[in-house]
């Protein structure tokens, strides 16, 4: 059972860090905690030196001390360095932005993307942006390729989180056809709701493997108004799979040399 007060504090700090500067009301809304609770959390974060109030404004921003929270984290950057030339070339070929995402807890976190390399996007997304795991093609793909025990553990975490609506969680789980995703080698999201342009984009995700083990999801995002999902799958899926296979091959080669 998670400690609710700690989860709320982390949510508030993540919201401030992601947006760069927020009012108290915005912190409450973004972290989905009651306003009085947000006030107490902000006072604690101020005391700990992780955030500061902007001069002459009732807005709060992260301090450099936030960076110390990541000092113990080490990630294999070869995923980004290996995938980058492939996804840049793929975006040049198909026009649509491509992203690489990994699972972090119960969310999918962007490791790299080509949103800045094309005009066919509503927003630029940078490394660190995260999405709910059941509300993204990359998340559904990641869950499908996870071990059964790991998948159940993740869904169990979500059931304990107060911001997750259980009715939604049940419907999302019903639509998570693990065997179908594994057999077809891709996952989709008809409309992406939890990004910066809710409902305006769709996505197709394919797996990247490292020595046969699921490593990351590679996703193509496109405008809902531009084409139907079935059309996008027919037109782009073989190309997406070929690119992911090339990245997987290069990653496996690095592991073998290592």
Short mmCIF file of C-alpha atoms in Angstrom, two decimals:
data_model
loop_
_atom_site.label_atom_id
_atom_site.label_comp_id
_atom_site.label_asym_id
_atom_site.label_seq_id
_atom_site.Cartn_x
_atom_site.Cartn_y
_atom_site.Cartn_z
CA UNK A 1 0.00 0.00 0.00
CA UNK A 2 1.61 3.32 -1.06
CA UNK A 3 1.93 6.23 1.38
CA UNK A 4 -0.67 8.66 0.06
CA UNK A 5 0.94 11.81 1.44
CA UNK A 6 4.28 10.89 -0.15
CA UNK A 7 2.62 10.14 -3.49
CA UNK A 8 0.92 13.54 -3.42
CA UNK A 9 4.16 15.33 -2.58
CA UNK A 10 5.95 13.63 -5.46
CA UNK A 11 3.08 14.51 -7.82
CA UNK A 12 3.32 18.19 -6.80
CA UNK A 13 7.10 18.29 -7.26
CA UNK A 14 6.81 16.59 -10.66
CA UNK A 15 4.18 19.12 -11.77
CA UNK A 16 6.34 22.09 -10.77
CA UNK A 17 9.41 20.56 -12.37
CA UNK A 18 7.61 19.74 -15.63
CA UNK A 19 6.01 23.17 -16.08
CA UNK A 20 8.92 25.21 -14.74
CA UNK A 21 6.75 27.67 -12.81
CA UNK A 22 3.25 27.30 -11.36
CA UNK A 23 0.82 29.12 -9.09
CA UNK A 24 -0.50 27.34 -6.01
CA UNK A 25 -3.85 26.73 -7.72
CA UNK A 26 -2.10 25.31 -10.79
CA UNK A 27 -0.01 23.02 -8.59
CA UNK A 28 -3.17 21.73 -6.94
CA UNK A 29 -4.82 21.10 -10.30
CA UNK A 30 -1.80 19.56 -12.03
CA UNK A 31 -1.01 17.19 -9.16
CA UNK A 32 -4.69 16.43 -8.48
CA UNK A 33 -4.51 17.17 -4.76
CA UNK A 34 -6.82 19.43 -2.72
CA UNK A 35 -5.74 23.06 -2.49
CA UNK A 36 -5.05 23.00 1.29
CA UNK A 37 -2.92 19.89 0.83
CA UNK A 38 -1.02 21.53 -2.04
CA UNK A 39 -0.28 24.51 0.22
CA UNK A 40 1.24 22.25 2.89
CA UNK A 41 3.27 20.34 0.32
CA UNK A 42 4.62 23.56 -1.19
CA UNK A 43 5.63 24.84 2.24
CA UNK A 44 7.51 21.59 2.86
CA UNK A 45 9.26 21.73 -0.52
CA UNK A 46 10.23 25.35 0.18
CA UNK A 47 11.65 24.34 3.56
CA UNK A 48 13.67 21.53 1.94
CA UNK A 49 15.00 23.91 -0.71
CA UNK A 50 13.66 21.91 -3.67
CA UNK A 51 11.52 24.82 -4.89
CA UNK A 52 11.49 28.59 -4.44
CA UNK A 53 8.97 31.39 -4.85
CA UNK A 54 9.59 33.71 -7.76
CA UNK A 55 10.44 37.29 -6.79
CA UNK A 56 7.35 39.54 -6.73
CA UNK A 57 5.11 36.72 -8.01
CA UNK A 58 3.06 34.03 -6.30
CA UNK A 59 4.53 31.33 -8.49
CA UNK A 60 6.85 28.51 -7.53
CA UNK A 61 9.72 27.02 -9.51
CA UNK A 62 12.24 24.20 -8.94
CA UNK A 63 15.74 24.93 -7.68
CA UNK A 64 19.01 23.32 -8.74
CA UNK A 65 18.68 21.06 -5.70
CA UNK A 66 16.13 19.01 -7.67
CA UNK A 67 19.00 17.71 -9.79
CA UNK A 68 20.53 15.99 -6.76
CA UNK A 69 17.57 13.59 -6.73
CA UNK A 70 18.91 11.98 -9.91
CA UNK A 71 22.56 11.57 -8.85
CA UNK A 72 22.15 7.87 -8.12
CA UNK A 73 20.41 7.14 -11.41
CA UNK A 74 22.35 5.65 -14.29
CA UNK A 75 20.65 4.88 -17.59
CA UNK A 76 22.12 3.16 -20.60
CA UNK A 77 22.34 6.05 -23.01
CA UNK A 78 23.18 3.70 -25.87
CA UNK A 79 19.43 3.36 -26.51
CA UNK A 80 19.17 7.02 -27.52
CA UNK A 81 22.48 7.19 -29.34
CA UNK A 82 21.64 4.02 -31.29
CA UNK A 83 18.05 4.94 -32.12
CA UNK A 84 18.57 8.61 -32.94
CA UNK A 85 19.89 8.33 -36.53
CA UNK A 86 17.22 5.74 -37.35
CA UNK A 87 14.26 7.81 -36.13
CA UNK A 88 15.57 10.99 -37.75
CA UNK A 89 15.79 9.18 -41.08
CA UNK A 90 12.37 7.62 -40.54
CA UNK A 91 10.80 11.04 -39.88
CA UNK A 92 12.45 12.32 -43.05
CA UNK A 93 10.82 9.42 -44.91
CA UNK A 94 7.29 9.43 -43.44
CA UNK A 95 6.99 13.04 -42.31
CA UNK A 96 5.43 12.25 -38.93
CA UNK A 97 7.27 12.59 -35.59
CA UNK A 98 8.77 9.47 -34.03
CA UNK A 99 9.45 8.97 -30.33
CA UNK A 100 11.30 6.47 -28.17
CA UNK A 101 9.78 5.77 -24.74
CA UNK A 102 10.56 3.48 -21.81
CA UNK A 103 8.44 2.45 -18.85
CA UNK A 104 9.19 4.20 -15.57
CA UNK A 105 6.91 2.88 -12.86
CA UNK A 106 3.32 3.23 -14.08
CA UNK A 107 4.11 5.83 -16.74
CA UNK A 108 5.89 5.93 -20.08
CA UNK A 109 8.74 8.41 -20.28
CA UNK A 110 10.05 9.92 -23.49
CA UNK A 111 13.75 9.29 -24.05
CA UNK A 112 13.98 10.94 -27.47
CA UNK A 113 11.74 12.24 -30.25
CA UNK A 114 11.83 13.95 -33.63
CA UNK A 115 9.01 16.42 -33.00
CA UNK A 116 11.48 19.24 -33.59
CA UNK A 117 12.43 17.71 -36.95
CA UNK A 118 9.05 18.05 -38.65
CA UNK A 119 6.27 20.56 -39.13
CA UNK A 120 3.67 17.76 -38.82
CA UNK A 121 3.22 18.17 -35.07
CA UNK A 122 1.19 20.35 -32.74
CA UNK A 123 3.84 20.46 -29.98
CA UNK A 124 7.50 19.72 -29.38
CA UNK A 125 8.02 16.98 -26.81
CA UNK A 126 11.35 16.60 -25.09
CA UNK A 127 13.04 13.85 -23.04
CA UNK A 128 11.40 13.46 -19.66
CA UNK A 129 7.81 14.03 -20.80
CA UNK A 130 5.63 11.23 -19.46
CA UNK A 131 2.27 9.65 -20.22
CA UNK A 132 -0.06 7.31 -18.29
CA UNK A 133 0.79 3.77 -19.26
CA UNK A 134 -2.78 2.77 -20.21
CA UNK A 135 -3.42 5.94 -22.20
CA UNK A 136 -0.67 5.57 -24.78
CA UNK A 137 0.20 3.15 -27.53
CA UNK A 138 3.72 2.86 -26.10
CA UNK A 139 2.32 2.00 -22.67
CA UNK A 140 -0.02 -0.67 -23.98
CA UNK A 141 2.87 -2.15 -25.93
CA UNK A 142 5.12 -2.10 -22.87
CA UNK A 143 2.49 -3.83 -20.73
CA UNK A 144 1.84 -6.46 -23.39
CA UNK A 145 5.52 -7.40 -23.61
CA UNK A 146 6.05 -7.35 -19.84
CA UNK A 147 6.16 -10.58 -17.89
CA UNK A 148 2.77 -11.60 -16.49
CA UNK A 149 3.79 -10.98 -12.88
CA UNK A 150 5.26 -7.59 -13.72
CA UNK A 151 2.12 -6.55 -15.60
CA UNK A 152 -0.09 -7.51 -12.68
CA UNK A 153 2.18 -5.61 -10.31
CA UNK A 154 1.90 -2.43 -12.41
CA UNK A 155 -1.88 -2.69 -12.64
CA UNK A 156 -1.95 -3.33 -8.90
CA UNK A 157 -0.05 -0.09 -8.30
CA UNK A 158 -2.58 1.77 -10.40
CA UNK A 159 -5.50 0.40 -8.43
CA UNK A 160 -3.97 1.88 -5.28
CA UNK A 161 -3.51 5.37 -6.73
CA UNK A 162 -6.34 7.76 -5.75
CA UNK A 163 -6.35 9.65 -9.07
CA UNK A 164 -7.11 6.52 -11.09
CA UNK A 165 -10.82 6.06 -11.72
CA UNK A 166 -11.56 2.37 -11.29
CA UNK A 167 -14.26 2.31 -13.98
CA UNK A 168 -11.78 3.66 -16.49
CA UNK A 169 -9.08 1.26 -15.33
CA UNK A 170 -11.42 -1.70 -15.85
CA UNK A 171 -12.36 -0.59 -19.37
CA UNK A 172 -8.73 0.09 -20.25
CA UNK A 173 -7.70 -3.36 -19.06
CA UNK A 174 -10.46 -4.95 -21.14
CA UNK A 175 -9.09 -3.26 -24.26
CA UNK A 176 -5.53 -4.35 -23.42
CA UNK A 177 -5.40 -7.49 -25.56
CA UNK A 178 -1.97 -8.78 -24.60
CA UNK A 179 -1.90 -11.79 -26.91
CA UNK A 180 -3.11 -9.78 -29.90
CA UNK A 181 -0.50 -7.05 -29.38
CA UNK A 182 2.27 -9.61 -29.05
CA UNK A 183 1.11 -11.57 -32.09
CA UNK A 184 0.69 -8.48 -34.30
CA UNK A 185 3.80 -6.74 -33.01
CA UNK A 186 2.25 -3.33 -32.43
CA UNK A 187 -0.19 -1.35 -30.29
CA UNK A 188 -2.34 1.67 -31.09
CA UNK A 189 -4.08 4.57 -29.40
CA UNK A 190 -7.00 5.89 -31.43
CA UNK A 191 -6.93 9.28 -29.69
CA UNK A 192 -4.22 10.48 -27.35
CA UNK A 193 -5.94 12.21 -24.43
CA UNK A 194 -3.15 12.83 -21.95
CA UNK A 195 -0.80 14.95 -24.02
CA UNK A 196 -0.67 18.70 -24.72
CA UNK A 197 -3.28 18.49 -27.49
CA UNK A 198 -5.91 16.07 -26.12
CA UNK A 199 -7.87 14.13 -28.71
CA UNK A 200 -6.10 15.59 -31.76
CA UNK A 201 -3.55 12.84 -32.44
CA UNK A 202 -3.39 9.06 -32.83
CA UNK A 203 -0.38 6.81 -32.44
CA UNK A 204 1.11 3.46 -33.45
CA UNK A 205 3.84 1.85 -31.34
CA UNK A 206 6.21 -1.01 -32.22
CA UNK A 207 8.71 -2.77 -29.94
CA UNK A 208 12.47 -2.35 -29.79
CA UNK A 209 14.31 -5.37 -28.41
CA UNK A 210 17.77 -5.88 -26.99
CA UNK A 211 18.98 -9.48 -27.23
CA UNK A 212 15.38 -10.63 -27.48
CA UNK A 213 14.19 -8.66 -24.44
CA UNK A 214 11.77 -5.74 -24.73
CA UNK A 215 13.77 -2.52 -24.39
CA UNK A 216 11.56 0.38 -25.48
CA UNK A 217 8.62 1.46 -27.60
CA UNK A 218 9.00 3.38 -30.84
CA UNK A 219 5.90 5.42 -31.65
CA UNK A 220 4.67 7.37 -34.65
CA UNK A 221 2.18 10.14 -33.86
CA UNK A 222 -0.12 11.63 -36.50
CA UNK A 223 -3.07 13.99 -36.75
CA UNK A 224 -6.50 12.41 -36.30
CA UNK A 225 -7.78 14.73 -39.01
CA UNK A 226 -5.11 13.58 -41.49
CA UNK A 227 -6.05 9.92 -41.81
CA UNK A 228 -7.89 7.06 -40.18
CA UNK A 229 -6.03 4.69 -37.91
CA UNK A 230 -6.57 1.71 -40.23
CA UNK A 231 -5.11 3.69 -43.13
CA UNK A 232 -2.06 4.64 -41.07
CA UNK A 233 -1.48 1.03 -40.05
CA UNK A 234 -1.70 -0.18 -43.63
CA UNK A 235 0.54 2.57 -44.95
CA UNK A 236 3.22 2.84 -42.27
CA UNK A 237 3.34 -0.30 -40.09
CA UNK A 238 5.84 -2.27 -42.27
CA UNK A 239 8.18 0.75 -42.33
CA UNK A 240 7.88 1.23 -38.58
CA UNK A 241 8.62 -2.43 -37.90
CA UNK A 242 11.63 -2.38 -40.22
CA UNK A 243 13.07 0.66 -38.44
CA UNK A 244 12.51 -0.88 -35.00
CA UNK A 245 14.15 -4.10 -36.17
CA UNK A 246 17.21 -2.16 -37.37
CA UNK A 247 17.50 -0.41 -33.99
CA UNK A 248 17.08 -3.75 -32.21
CA UNK A 249 19.82 -5.28 -34.32
CA UNK A 250 22.22 -2.43 -33.54
CA UNK A 251 21.44 -2.62 -29.82
CA UNK A 252 22.03 -6.35 -29.74
CA UNK A 253 25.34 -5.80 -31.52
CA UNK A 254 26.41 -3.33 -28.85
CA UNK A 255 25.49 -5.78 -26.09
CA UNK A 256 27.45 -8.56 -27.79
CA UNK A 257 30.54 -6.36 -28.17
CA UNK A 258 30.12 -5.20 -24.57
#
